[in-house]
């Protein structure tokens, strides 16, 4: 669909400008009803924040524009395949669809693939390379979630 391609080209142009400015080659848009709500580029190098990915920056700005943490009805367009962290945020914010231009396979030769992280995340939690350990603290945590539910 031409409109999807136009938004993907905009994401790629954001990535090119960011690359020219010394950043990583990633750009993203959040679009709703055919209008761009927010854009983002990868700002890891500029900020030192390892979560400063293009998609997350665009999501943060879109949430500010909408005044809400939910992005139902929005579409993310990204220059590159979203990493697992970005894809999780996309799911958790209610984004309706994601389109990306360059795949993990496209970025693999230059170290821009997150395929190994996807592979780790697909493993059961007890088989992942990083220990993820559940240690129940029932007494200390008693009532915490119930208190949150009552405030809703």
XYZ file of N, CA and C in Angstrom:
456
model
N 0.847 -1.173 0.000
C 0.000 0.000 0.000
C 0.896 1.240 0.000
N 0.633 2.169 -0.895
C 1.503 3.343 -1.030
C 1.667 4.154 0.258
N 0.599 4.326 1.032
C 0.709 5.135 2.242
C 1.704 4.504 3.228
N 1.675 3.183 3.351
C 2.628 2.510 4.231
C 4.056 2.767 3.756
N 4.264 2.669 2.455
C 5.598 2.913 1.911
C 6.051 4.346 2.173
N 5.151 5.306 2.052
C 5.509 6.708 2.317
C 5.972 6.886 3.761
N 5.271 6.276 4.702
C 5.665 6.398 6.110
C 6.986 5.672 6.372
N 7.193 4.534 5.726
C 8.465 3.827 5.881
C 9.617 4.648 5.325
N 9.399 5.312 4.206
C 10.440 6.179 3.635
C 10.744 7.330 4.590
N 9.727 7.870 5.257
C 9.966 8.924 6.257
C 10.808 8.382 7.410
N 10.519 7.167 7.857
C 11.306 6.565 8.944
C 12.757 6.371 8.513
N 12.958 5.942 7.283
C 14.320 5.761 6.762
C 15.032 7.110 6.678
N 14.338 8.143 6.260
C 14.959 9.476 6.194
C 15.350 9.978 7.577
N 14.510 9.730 8.582
C 14.883 10.076 9.962
C 16.160 9.334 10.360
N 16.248 8.069 9.981
C 17.428 7.266 10.297
C 18.671 7.821 9.602
N 18.526 8.232 8.339
C 19.665 8.811 7.596
C 20.154 10.098 8.250
N 19.224 10.961 8.609
C 19.600 12.223 9.263
C 20.288 11.928 10.594
N 19.749 10.980 11.353
C 20.356 10.624 12.630
C 21.766 10.068 12.430
N 21.950 9.250 11.416
C 23.270 8.712 11.093
C 24.226 9.851 10.748
N 23.766 10.793 9.929
C 24.587 11.949 9.561
C 24.951 12.799 10.777
N 24.084 12.787 11.790
C 24.331 13.545 13.026
C 25.158 12.755 14.041
N 25.634 11.579 13.654
C 26.478 10.779 14.534
C 25.747 9.711 15.309
N 24.452 9.548 15.068
C 23.669 8.540 15.773
C 23.606 7.228 15.017
N 22.836 6.323 15.564
C 22.631 5.026 14.920
C 21.558 5.158 13.844
N 21.585 4.266 12.843
C 20.688 4.402 11.690
C 19.274 3.869 11.920
N 18.565 4.475 12.882
C 17.204 4.038 13.155
C 16.284 5.233 13.339
N 15.112 5.153 12.703
C 14.078 6.167 12.847
C 12.723 5.500 12.906
N 11.760 6.179 13.538
C 10.416 5.598 13.669
C 9.370 6.694 13.723
N 8.157 6.340 13.322
C 6.991 7.219 13.384
C 5.870 6.500 14.111
N 5.043 7.275 14.799
C 3.772 6.760 15.310
C 2.697 7.540 14.561
N 1.814 6.799 13.904
C 0.795 7.384 13.032
C -0.581 6.930 13.498
N -1.524 7.852 13.493
C -2.917 7.492 13.767
C -3.799 8.226 12.780
N -4.717 7.486 12.172
C -5.652 8.035 11.187
C -4.927 8.795 10.081
N -3.788 8.258 9.654
C -3.036 8.842 8.552
C -2.192 10.056 8.898
N -2.178 10.452 10.171
C -1.396 11.619 10.588
C -0.258 11.188 11.508
N 0.905 11.766 11.302
C 2.052 11.470 12.156
C 1.865 12.171 13.495
N 1.798 11.383 14.575
C 1.687 11.940 15.925
C 3.049 12.268 16.513
N 4.032 11.412 16.209
C 5.353 11.585 16.803
C 6.396 10.855 15.972
N 7.625 11.311 16.101
C 8.761 10.654 15.461
C 9.824 10.405 16.521
N 10.733 9.524 16.199
C 11.841 9.263 17.100
C 13.022 8.719 16.337
N 14.193 8.960 16.892
C 15.423 8.376 16.361
C 16.169 7.717 17.512
N 17.119 6.880 17.169
C 17.920 6.208 18.176
C 18.898 7.229 18.763
N 18.821 7.427 20.081
C 19.638 8.445 20.750
C 20.540 7.832 21.826
N 20.860 6.563 21.672
C 21.703 5.893 22.663
C 23.028 6.617 22.825
N 23.698 6.910 21.719
C 24.997 7.577 21.780
C 24.920 8.965 22.370
N 23.875 9.695 22.046
C 23.739 11.079 22.521
C 23.353 11.155 23.988
N 22.618 10.158 24.473
C 22.091 10.226 25.836
C 22.761 9.271 26.818
N 23.387 8.225 26.293
C 23.920 7.182 27.157
C 22.835 6.274 27.706
N 21.611 6.464 27.255
C 20.465 5.673 27.707
C 20.284 4.486 26.768
N 20.525 3.266 27.236
C 20.411 2.112 26.351
C 18.992 1.815 25.888
N 17.997 2.467 26.488
C 16.611 2.272 26.052
C 16.169 3.352 25.071
N 17.052 4.227 24.672
C 16.681 5.348 23.803
C 16.629 4.917 22.333
N 15.793 3.943 22.071
C 15.593 3.449 20.701
C 14.577 4.328 19.984
N 14.637 4.332 18.666
C 13.754 5.175 17.854
C 12.284 4.903 18.169
N 11.907 3.626 18.210
C 10.511 3.291 18.452
C 10.061 3.758 19.833
N 10.888 3.535 20.857
C 10.518 3.943 22.211
C 10.421 5.457 22.324
N 11.324 6.177 21.671
C 11.249 7.638 21.709
C 9.995 8.146 21.011
N 9.631 7.526 19.894
C 8.397 7.915 19.202
C 7.169 7.568 20.046
N 7.189 6.405 20.694
C 6.076 6.000 21.559
C 5.928 6.966 22.730
N 7.046 7.325 23.357
C 6.986 8.267 24.486
C 6.359 9.592 24.057
N 6.806 10.100 22.901
C 6.273 11.385 22.432
C 4.808 11.278 22.013
N 4.427 10.151 21.406
C 3.025 9.967 21.018
C 2.134 9.917 22.253
N 2.593 9.257 23.299
C 1.815 9.195 24.544
C 1.637 10.595 25.133
N 2.665 11.422 25.029
C 2.547 12.813 25.499
C 1.532 13.583 24.666
N 1.597 13.410 23.353
C 0.654 14.093 22.456
C -0.780 13.686 22.789
N -0.983 12.395 23.013
C -2.327 11.886 23.299
C -2.729 12.086 24.757
N -1.761 12.344 25.609
C -2.057 12.504 27.027
C -2.488 11.214 27.693
N -2.015 10.091 27.174
C -2.406 8.784 27.700
C -1.328 7.751 27.368
N -1.196 6.737 28.200
C -0.187 5.713 27.929
C -0.622 4.670 26.894
N -1.855 4.702 26.477
C -2.356 3.750 25.481
C -2.288 4.371 24.092
N -1.864 3.575 23.124
C -1.758 4.027 21.741
C -2.657 3.198 20.828
N -3.845 2.875 21.336
C -4.798 2.110 20.536
C -5.103 2.868 19.247
N -5.144 2.130 18.149
C -5.431 2.739 16.858
C -4.216 3.339 16.174
N -3.067 3.299 16.823
C -1.841 3.844 16.235
C -1.059 2.748 15.512
N -0.245 3.186 14.561
C 0.624 2.294 13.808
C 2.049 2.816 13.946
N 2.991 1.906 14.170
C 4.405 2.266 14.227
C 5.046 1.894 12.899
N 5.799 2.827 12.355
C 6.601 2.606 11.150
C 8.053 2.777 11.566
N 8.882 1.778 11.282
C 10.267 1.807 11.720
C 11.204 1.514 10.557
N 12.349 2.169 10.586
C 13.339 1.917 9.537
C 13.894 0.499 9.651
N 14.048 0.003 10.882
C 14.572 -1.341 11.101
C 13.607 -2.186 11.892
N 13.831 -3.484 11.884
C 12.979 -4.409 12.619
C 13.060 -4.089 14.106
N 11.932 -3.868 14.749
C 11.963 -3.552 16.180
C 12.612 -4.680 16.989
N 13.432 -4.276 17.941
C 14.050 -5.250 18.835
C 12.988 -5.778 19.800
N 13.293 -6.814 20.556
C 12.304 -7.345 21.491
C 11.824 -6.321 22.522
N 12.706 -5.440 22.993
C 12.288 -4.422 23.962
C 11.250 -3.489 23.333
N 11.533 -3.028 22.126
C 10.602 -2.126 21.444
C 9.301 -2.842 21.098
N 9.410 -4.076 20.648
C 8.207 -4.828 20.298
C 7.343 -5.067 21.529
N 7.968 -5.316 22.666
C 7.193 -5.481 23.908
C 6.452 -4.192 24.236
N 7.126 -3.049 24.120
C 6.469 -1.766 24.391
C 5.329 -1.520 23.410
N 5.519 -1.902 22.176
C 4.480 -1.752 21.163
C 3.248 -2.568 21.562
N 3.474 -3.806 21.988
C 2.359 -4.642 22.447
C 1.692 -4.041 23.680
N 2.499 -3.614 24.636
C 1.956 -3.151 25.921
C 1.216 -1.823 25.815
N 1.481 -1.052 24.778
C 0.794 0.232 24.620
C -0.429 0.133 23.722
N -0.690 -1.026 23.146
C -1.894 -1.208 22.344
C -1.786 -0.769 20.901
N -0.575 -0.584 20.397
C -0.388 -0.229 18.989
C -1.053 -1.292 18.122
N -1.710 -0.852 17.056
C -2.490 -1.762 16.211
C -1.674 -2.555 15.200
N -0.562 -1.971 14.719
C 0.249 -2.638 13.698
C 1.642 -2.018 13.666
N 2.585 -2.785 13.140
C 3.962 -2.328 12.967
C 4.399 -2.673 11.553
N 5.033 -1.715 10.905
C 5.640 -1.932 9.594
C 7.105 -1.532 9.716
N 8.017 -2.340 9.156
C 9.430 -1.987 9.186
C 10.056 -2.246 7.826
N 11.124 -1.501 7.538
C 11.734 -1.553 6.212
C 12.900 -2.537 6.122
N 13.810 -2.491 7.074
C 15.001 -3.335 7.039
C 14.903 -4.390 8.134
N 15.235 -5.630 7.792
C 15.073 -6.750 8.708
C 16.348 -7.018 9.509
N 16.223 -7.899 10.484
C 17.403 -8.360 11.209
C 18.427 -8.959 10.247
N 17.971 -9.698 9.253
C 18.887 -10.284 8.268
C 19.650 -9.188 7.529
N 18.977 -8.064 7.226
C 19.646 -6.949 6.547
C 20.757 -6.349 7.412
N 20.557 -6.331 8.722
C 21.524 -5.703 9.617
C 22.560 -6.633 10.202
N 22.415 -7.928 9.972
C 23.285 -8.902 10.629
C 24.764 -8.682 10.311
N 25.112 -8.433 9.067
C 26.521 -8.311 8.670
C 27.223 -7.121 9.322
N 26.458 -6.130 9.771
C 27.069 -4.936 10.370
C 26.754 -4.818 11.862
N 26.315 -5.906 12.470
C 26.080 -5.925 13.905
C 24.804 -5.247 14.362
N 23.825 -5.110 13.483
C 22.571 -4.445 13.839
C 21.378 -5.396 13.913
N 21.645 -6.673 14.093
C 20.566 -7.655 14.223
C 20.300 -7.942 15.690
N 19.035 -8.024 16.037
C 18.666 -8.436 17.393
C 18.113 -9.868 17.405
N 18.394 -10.611 16.351
C 17.917 -11.994 16.268
C 18.379 -12.840 17.459
N 19.617 -12.690 17.946
C 20.011 -13.491 19.118
C 19.179 -13.164 20.368
N 18.766 -11.925 20.523
C 17.940 -11.558 21.670
C 16.554 -12.177 21.516
N 16.006 -12.129 20.302
C 14.728 -12.797 20.052
C 14.828 -14.282 20.409
N 15.936 -14.926 20.038
C 16.113 -16.350 20.317
C 16.144 -16.602 21.823
N 16.834 -15.753 22.583
C 16.864 -15.898 24.038
C 15.472 -15.732 24.637
N 14.755 -14.727 24.181
C 13.437 -14.440 24.729
C 12.439 -15.549 24.419
N 12.695 -16.316 23.383
C 11.794 -17.421 23.026
C 11.995 -18.645 23.924
N 13.119 -18.688 24.628
C 13.389 -19.823 25.510
C 12.564 -19.708 26.786
N 12.276 -20.843 27.409
C 11.643 -20.783 28.737
C 12.556 -19.978 29.671
N 11.966 -19.314 30.619
C 12.710 -18.406 31.489
C 13.882 -19.097 32.193
N 13.729 -20.370 32.528
C 14.799 -21.075 33.235
C 15.905 -21.572 32.313
N 15.779 -21.343 31.011
C 16.809 -21.765 30.049
C 17.497 -20.573 29.389
N 17.153 -19.362 29.773
C 17.779 -18.185 29.190
C 19.174 -17.980 29.758
N 20.025 -17.310 29.010
C 21.423 -17.110 29.399
C 21.556 -16.256 30.656
N 20.656 -15.329 30.866
C 20.673 -14.481 32.051
C 19.750 -15.109 33.087
N 20.242 -15.341 34.304
C 19.348 -15.897 35.324
C 18.172 -14.958 35.602
N 16.988 -15.505 35.531
C 15.759 -14.794 35.890
C 15.101 -15.675 36.952
N 15.149 -15.216 38.198
C 14.796 -16.064 39.323
C 13.592 -15.499 40.076
N 12.582 -16.320 40.245
C 11.408 -15.939 41.033
C 11.655 -16.350 42.477
N 11.686 -15.382 43.364
C 11.844 -15.638 44.797
C 10.671 -14.965 45.493
N 9.614 -15.698 45.727
C 8.412 -15.110 46.324
C 8.705 -14.414 47.652
N 8.103 -13.261 47.818
C 8.189 -12.486 49.055
C 6.762 -12.151 49.459
N 6.022 -13.176 49.777
C 4.595 -13.027 50.023
C 4.279 -12.059 51.164
N 5.038 -12.132 52.242
C 4.752 -11.245 53.369
C 5.016 -9.787 53.001
N 6.159 -9.508 52.428
C 6.498 -8.128 52.068
C 5.575 -7.603 50.966
N 5.181 -8.472 50.050
C 4.354 -8.052 48.935
C 2.861 -8.152 49.176
N 2.486 -8.621 50.348
C 1.069 -8.830 50.640
C 0.282 -7.534 50.458
N -0.760 -7.619 49.671
C -1.669 -6.497 49.477
C -1.228 -5.467 48.449
N -0.014 -5.576 47.934
C 0.487 -4.568 46.996
C -0.393 -4.468 45.749
N -0.651 -5.579 45.099
C -1.466 -5.552 43.885
C -2.924 -5.238 44.194
N -3.418 -5.717 45.311
C -4.800 -5.421 45.697
C -4.978 -3.924 45.930
N -3.981 -3.256 46.524
C -4.054 -1.810 46.752
C -4.095 -1.068 45.418
N -3.340 -1.546 44.449
C -3.358 -0.920 43.120
C -4.725 -1.102 42.479
N -5.269 -2.302 42.587
C -6.580 -2.581 41.983
C -7.674 -1.724 42.598
N -7.594 -1.456 43.880
C -8.611 -0.630 44.548
C -8.551 0.834 44.066
N -7.400 1.297 43.666
C -7.246 2.689 43.204
C -7.767 2.906 41.787
N -8.007 1.842 41.089
C -8.437 1.961 39.685
C -9.858 2.312 39.659
